PDB file of C-alpha atoms in Angstrom:
ATOM      1  CA  MET Q   1       1.033  -5.765  -7.119  1.00  0.00           C
ATOM      2  CA  ALA Q   2       4.818  -5.669  -7.347  1.00  0.00           C
ATOM      3  CA  GLU Q   3       7.023  -8.331  -5.262  1.00  0.00           C
ATOM      4  CA  SER Q   4       8.493  -5.272  -3.443  1.00  0.00           C
ATOM      5  CA  GLN Q   5       5.300  -4.223  -2.016  1.00  0.00           C
ATOM      6  CA  LYS Q   6       3.768  -5.457   1.407  1.00  0.00           C
ATOM      7  CA  LEU Q   7       0.200  -5.549   1.712  1.00  0.00           C
ATOM      8  CA  ILE Q   8      -1.126  -4.042   4.984  1.00  0.00           C
ATOM      9  CA  ALA Q   9      -4.954  -3.906   4.417  1.00  0.00           C
ATOM     10  CA  GLN Q  10      -7.248  -4.269   1.435  1.00  0.00           C
ATOM     11  CA  ASN Q  11     -10.829  -2.863   0.819  1.00  0.00           C
ATOM     12  CA  LYS Q  12     -12.471  -5.806  -0.972  1.00  0.00           C
ATOM     13  CA  LYS Q  13     -15.934  -4.328  -0.459  1.00  0.00           C
ATOM     14  CA  ALA Q  14     -15.118  -1.180  -2.305  1.00  0.00           C
ATOM     15  CA  ARG Q  15     -14.773  -2.970  -5.657  1.00  0.00           C
ATOM     16  CA  TYR Q  16     -18.124  -4.627  -4.996  1.00  0.00           C
ATOM     17  CA  ASP Q  17     -19.992  -1.509  -4.030  1.00  0.00           C
ATOM     18  CA  TYR Q  18     -18.311   1.129  -6.378  1.00  0.00           C
ATOM     19  CA  GLU Q  19     -17.222   1.098 -10.147  1.00  0.00           C
ATOM     20  CA  VAL Q  20     -13.919   2.281  -9.986  1.00  0.00           C
ATOM     21  CA  ILE Q  21     -13.155   5.254 -12.541  1.00  0.00           C
ATOM     22  CA  GLU Q  22      -9.399   6.179 -11.757  1.00  0.00           C
ATOM     23  CA  THR Q  23      -6.894   5.043  -9.213  1.00  0.00           C
ATOM     24  CA  LEU Q  24      -4.011   7.175  -7.679  1.00  0.00           C
ATOM     25  CA  GLU Q  25      -1.084   6.209  -5.446  1.00  0.00           C
ATOM     26  CA  THR Q  26      -0.888   8.741  -2.482  1.00  0.00           C
ATOM     27  CA  GLY Q  27       1.349   8.952   0.625  1.00  0.00           C
ATOM     28  CA  ILE Q  28      -0.290   9.450   4.109  1.00  0.00           C
ATOM     29  CA  SER Q  29       0.762  11.270   7.148  1.00  0.00           C
ATOM     30  CA  LEU Q  30       1.183   8.761   9.984  1.00  0.00           C
ATOM     31  CA  LEU Q  31       2.477   8.919  13.778  1.00  0.00           C
ATOM     32  CA  GLY Q  32       5.212   6.431  14.735  1.00  0.00           C
ATOM     33  CA  SER Q  33       2.792   4.354  16.643  1.00  0.00           C
ATOM     34  CA  GLU Q  34       0.634   4.028  13.725  1.00  0.00           C
ATOM     35  CA  VAL Q  35       3.463   2.912  11.370  1.00  0.00           C
ATOM     36  CA  LYS Q  36       4.373   0.260  13.944  1.00  0.00           C
ATOM     37  CA  SER Q  37       0.716  -0.902  14.169  1.00  0.00           C
ATOM     38  CA  CYS Q  38       0.530  -1.132  10.425  1.00  0.00           C
ATOM     39  CA  ARG Q  39       3.495  -3.423  10.450  1.00  0.00           C
ATOM     40  CA  GLN Q  40       1.509  -5.752  12.759  1.00  0.00           C
ATOM     41  CA  GLY Q  41      -1.399  -5.496  10.197  1.00  0.00           C
ATOM     42  CA  GLY Q  42      -3.716  -3.629  12.540  1.00  0.00           C
ATOM     43  CA  VAL Q  43      -5.590  -1.671   9.988  1.00  0.00           C
ATOM     44  CA  ASN Q  44      -9.238  -1.797   8.692  1.00  0.00           C
ATOM     45  CA  LEU Q  45     -10.262   0.331   5.570  1.00  0.00           C
ATOM     46  CA  LYS Q  46     -13.869  -0.789   5.555  1.00  0.00           C
ATOM     47  CA  ASP Q  47     -16.150   2.269   5.453  1.00  0.00           C
ATOM     48  CA  SER Q  48     -13.172   4.578   4.911  1.00  0.00           C
ATOM     49  CA  TYR Q  49     -13.366   7.585   2.603  1.00  0.00           C
ATOM     50  CA  ALA Q  50     -11.636  10.782   1.816  1.00  0.00           C
ATOM     51  CA  ARG Q  51     -12.954  14.273   2.215  1.00  0.00           C
ATOM     52  CA  PHE Q  52     -11.643  17.892   1.335  1.00  0.00           C
ATOM     53  CA  ASP Q  53     -10.950  20.148   4.256  1.00  0.00           C
ATOM     54  CA  GLY Q  54      -9.209  23.540   3.793  1.00  0.00           C
ATOM     55  CA  GLY Q  55      -7.556  22.782   0.583  1.00  0.00           C
ATOM     56  CA  GLU Q  56      -6.225  19.286   1.871  1.00  0.00           C
ATOM     57  CA  ILE Q  57      -7.711  15.943   1.436  1.00  0.00           C
ATOM     58  CA  TYR Q  58      -8.224  13.684   4.743  1.00  0.00           C
ATOM     59  CA  LEU Q  59      -8.785   9.928   5.086  1.00  0.00           C
ATOM     60  CA  LEU Q  60     -11.592   9.548   7.497  1.00  0.00           C
ATOM     61  CA  GLU Q  61     -12.942   6.258   9.174  1.00  0.00           C
ATOM     62  CA  THR Q  62      -9.777   4.298   8.633  1.00  0.00           C
ATOM     63  CA  HIS Q  63      -9.191   2.173  11.833  1.00  0.00           C
ATOM     64  CA  ILE Q  64      -5.659   1.673  12.756  1.00  0.00           C
ATOM     65  CA  SER Q  65      -5.468  -0.143  16.148  1.00  0.00           C
ATOM     66  CA  PRO Q  66      -3.387   1.206  19.079  1.00  0.00           C
ATOM     67  CA  TYR Q  67       0.460   0.019  19.020  1.00  0.00           C
ATOM     68  CA  SER Q  68       0.563  -2.641  21.916  1.00  0.00           C
ATOM     69  CA  HIS Q  69       3.973  -1.314  23.180  1.00  0.00           C
ATOM     70  CA  ALA Q  70       3.314   2.192  22.808  1.00  0.00           C
ATOM     71  CA  ASN Q  71       2.973   4.473  25.961  1.00  0.00           C
ATOM     72  CA  ARG Q  72      -0.061   6.289  27.383  1.00  0.00           C
ATOM     73  CA  PHE Q  73       0.294   8.837  24.455  1.00  0.00           C
ATOM     74  CA  ASN Q  74      -0.920   6.396  21.858  1.00  0.00           C
ATOM     75  CA  HIS Q  75      -2.585   7.461  18.869  1.00  0.00           C
ATOM     76  CA  ASP Q  76      -6.577   7.671  18.415  1.00  0.00           C
ATOM     77  CA  PRO Q  77      -7.525   5.003  16.272  1.00  0.00           C
ATOM     78  CA  LEU Q  78     -10.021   6.735  14.147  1.00  0.00           C
ATOM     79  CA  ARG Q  79      -8.407  10.118  13.549  1.00  0.00           C
ATOM     80  CA  LYS Q  80      -8.404  11.976  10.391  1.00  0.00           C
ATOM     81  CA  ARG Q  81      -5.062  11.334   8.583  1.00  0.00           C
ATOM     82  CA  LYS Q  82      -3.586  13.733   5.854  1.00  0.00           C
ATOM     83  CA  LEU Q  83      -3.275  12.500   2.268  1.00  0.00           C
ATOM     84  CA  LEU Q  84       0.007  13.627   0.777  1.00  0.00           C
ATOM     85  CA  LEU Q  85      -0.741  14.790  -2.734  1.00  0.00           C
ATOM     86  CA  HIS Q  86       0.676  17.828  -5.031  1.00  0.00           C
ATOM     87  CA  ARG Q  87      -1.440  20.894  -5.280  1.00  0.00           C
ATOM     88  CA  GLY Q  88      -2.299  20.221  -8.890  1.00  0.00           C
ATOM     89  CA  GLU Q  89      -3.530  16.706  -8.130  1.00  0.00           C
ATOM     90  CA  ILE Q  90      -5.694  17.930  -5.240  1.00  0.00           C
ATOM     91  CA  LYS Q  91      -7.290  20.617  -7.570  1.00  0.00           C
ATOM     92  CA  LYS Q  92      -8.046  17.863 -10.477  1.00  0.00           C
ATOM     93  CA  LEU Q  93      -9.548  15.706  -7.774  1.00  0.00           C
ATOM     94  CA  TYR Q  94     -11.722  18.423  -6.097  1.00  0.00           C
ATOM     95  CA  GLY Q  95     -13.168  19.081  -9.563  1.00  0.00           C
ATOM     96  CA  LYS Q  96     -13.847  15.509 -10.302  1.00  0.00           C
ATOM     97  CA  ILE Q  97     -15.364  14.793  -6.784  1.00  0.00           C
ATOM     98  CA  ARG Q  98     -17.704  17.703  -7.095  1.00  0.00           C
ATOM     99  CA  GLU Q  99     -19.383  15.786  -9.863  1.00  0.00           C
ATOM    100  CA  LYS Q 100     -22.729  14.044  -8.792  1.00  0.00           C
ATOM    101  CA  GLY Q 101     -22.161  10.702  -7.349  1.00  0.00           C
ATOM    102  CA  GLN Q 102     -18.477  10.369  -7.212  1.00  0.00           C
ATOM    103  CA  SER Q 103     -16.381   9.525  -3.986  1.00  0.00           C
ATOM    104  CA  PHE Q 104     -12.646   9.085  -3.353  1.00  0.00           C
ATOM    105  CA  VAL Q 105     -12.140   5.839  -1.284  1.00  0.00           C
ATOM    106  CA  PRO Q 106      -9.189   3.652  -0.468  1.00  0.00           C
ATOM    107  CA  LEU Q 107      -8.639   0.364  -2.265  1.00  0.00           C
ATOM    108  CA  ARG Q 108      -5.465  -0.898  -0.380  1.00  0.00           C
ATOM    109  CA  MET Q 109      -2.768   0.205   2.157  1.00  0.00           C
ATOM    110  CA  TYR Q 110       0.756  -1.178   1.503  1.00  0.00           C
ATOM    111  CA  PHE Q 111       4.515  -0.555   2.098  1.00  0.00           C
ATOM    112  CA  ASN Q 112       6.538   0.371  -0.959  1.00  0.00           C
ATOM    113  CA  GLN Q 113      10.028  -0.901  -1.531  1.00  0.00           C
ATOM    114  CA  ARG Q 114      11.466   1.968   0.232  1.00  0.00           C
ATOM    115  CA  GLY Q 115       9.372   1.134   3.575  1.00  0.00           C
ATOM    116  CA  LYS Q 116       6.879   4.069   3.290  1.00  0.00           C
ATOM    117  CA  VAL Q 117       3.320   3.444   3.774  1.00  0.00           C
ATOM    118  CA  LYS Q 118       1.023   4.129   0.607  1.00  0.00           C
ATOM    119  CA  VAL Q 119      -2.552   4.217   0.082  1.00  0.00           C
ATOM    120  CA  GLU Q 120      -4.113   3.401  -3.314  1.00  0.00           C
ATOM    121  CA  MET Q 121      -6.930   5.634  -3.577  1.00  0.00           C
ATOM    122  CA  ALA Q 122      -9.789   5.358  -6.068  1.00  0.00           C
ATOM    123  CA  LEU Q 123     -12.220   7.852  -7.634  1.00  0.00           C
ATOM    124  CA  VAL Q 124     -15.436   5.887  -7.850  1.00  0.00           C
ATOM    125  CA  HIS Q 125     -19.043   6.050  -8.843  1.00  0.00           C
ATOM    126  CA  GLY Q 126     -21.671   3.925  -6.742  1.00  0.00           C
ATOM    127  CA  LYS Q 127     -23.123   0.835  -8.359  1.00  0.00           C
ATOM    128  CA  LYS Q 128     -27.097   0.038  -8.362  1.00  0.00           C
ATOM    129  CA  HIS Q 129     -28.170  -3.241  -7.065  1.00  0.00           C
ATOM    130  CA  HIS Q 130     -28.670  -4.523 -10.438  1.00  0.00           C
ATOM    131  CA  ASP Q 131     -25.265  -3.723 -11.519  1.00  0.00           C
ATOM    132  CA  ARG Q 132     -23.848  -5.851  -8.392  1.00  0.00           C
ATOM    133  CA  ARG Q 133     -26.095  -8.873  -9.571  1.00  0.00           C
ATOM    134  CA  GLU Q 134     -24.747  -8.630 -13.156  1.00  0.00           C
ATOM    135  CA  ASP Q 135     -21.261  -8.631 -11.802  1.00  0.00           C
ATOM    136  CA  ILE Q 136     -21.784 -11.897  -9.483  1.00  0.00           C
ATOM    137  CA  LYS Q 137     -23.438 -13.564 -12.528  1.00  0.00           C
ATOM    138  CA  LYS Q 138     -20.291 -12.793 -14.841  1.00  0.00           C
ATOM    139  CA  ARG Q 139     -18.026 -14.198 -12.177  1.00  0.00           C
ATOM    140  CA  ASP Q 140     -20.189 -17.312 -11.645  1.00  0.00           C
ATOM    141  CA  MET Q 141     -20.087 -17.914 -15.594  1.00  0.00           C
ATOM    142  CA  ARG Q 142     -16.290 -17.382 -15.735  1.00  0.00           C
ATOM    143  CA  ARG Q 143     -15.761 -19.695 -12.800  1.00  0.00           C
ATOM    144  CA  GLU Q 144     -17.870 -22.325 -14.528  1.00  0.00           C
ATOM    145  CA  THR Q 145     -16.087 -22.037 -17.798  1.00  0.00           C
ATOM    146  CA  GLU Q 146     -12.929 -22.426 -16.316  1.00  0.00           C
ATOM    147  CA  GLN Q 147     -14.054 -25.480 -14.372  1.00  0.00           C
ATOM    148  CA  ALA Q 148     -15.377 -27.131 -17.352  1.00  0.00           C
ATOM    149  CA  LEU Q 149     -12.119 -26.659 -19.315  1.00  0.00           C
ATOM    150  CA  LYS Q 150      -9.953 -27.938 -16.431  1.00  0.00           C
ATOM    151  CA  GLN Q 151     -12.243 -30.993 -16.628  1.00  0.00           C
ATOM    152  CA  ARG Q 152     -11.992 -31.444 -20.408  1.00  0.00           C
ATOM    153  CA  ARG Q 153      -8.100 -31.480 -20.021  1.00  0.00           C
TER     154      ARG Q 153
END
């Protein structure tokens, strides 16, 4: 992540549950109160995913907390939000997602250097239980070797 990007939220569980095939930076259509809530860090990407609807891609199950200083016309925390992609990108993704077992999930949400909210989306494939155990074993082995090298110095 570059110095000029301010992280809003991260979906750590996505990398554990899924094998990332491809990542893509997208814009997202938000209301003013949602952007202000993002600046306060009131975003939860856990269990969120993207779905096609009428030639567009929408982000679902993303919780953006209501802004505390907004009036009675505050936003719905779980409303569906449109992802901003070019038509060609949408067509490519539609073809890839139709394949068996692939999904489109957010990995992280951040402000770019121009102050715009961006979402890093990933085309993913679900991991099996034994794949997760192998990842845990690899991580533990790497940690043990790093500690052994550190003690040797």
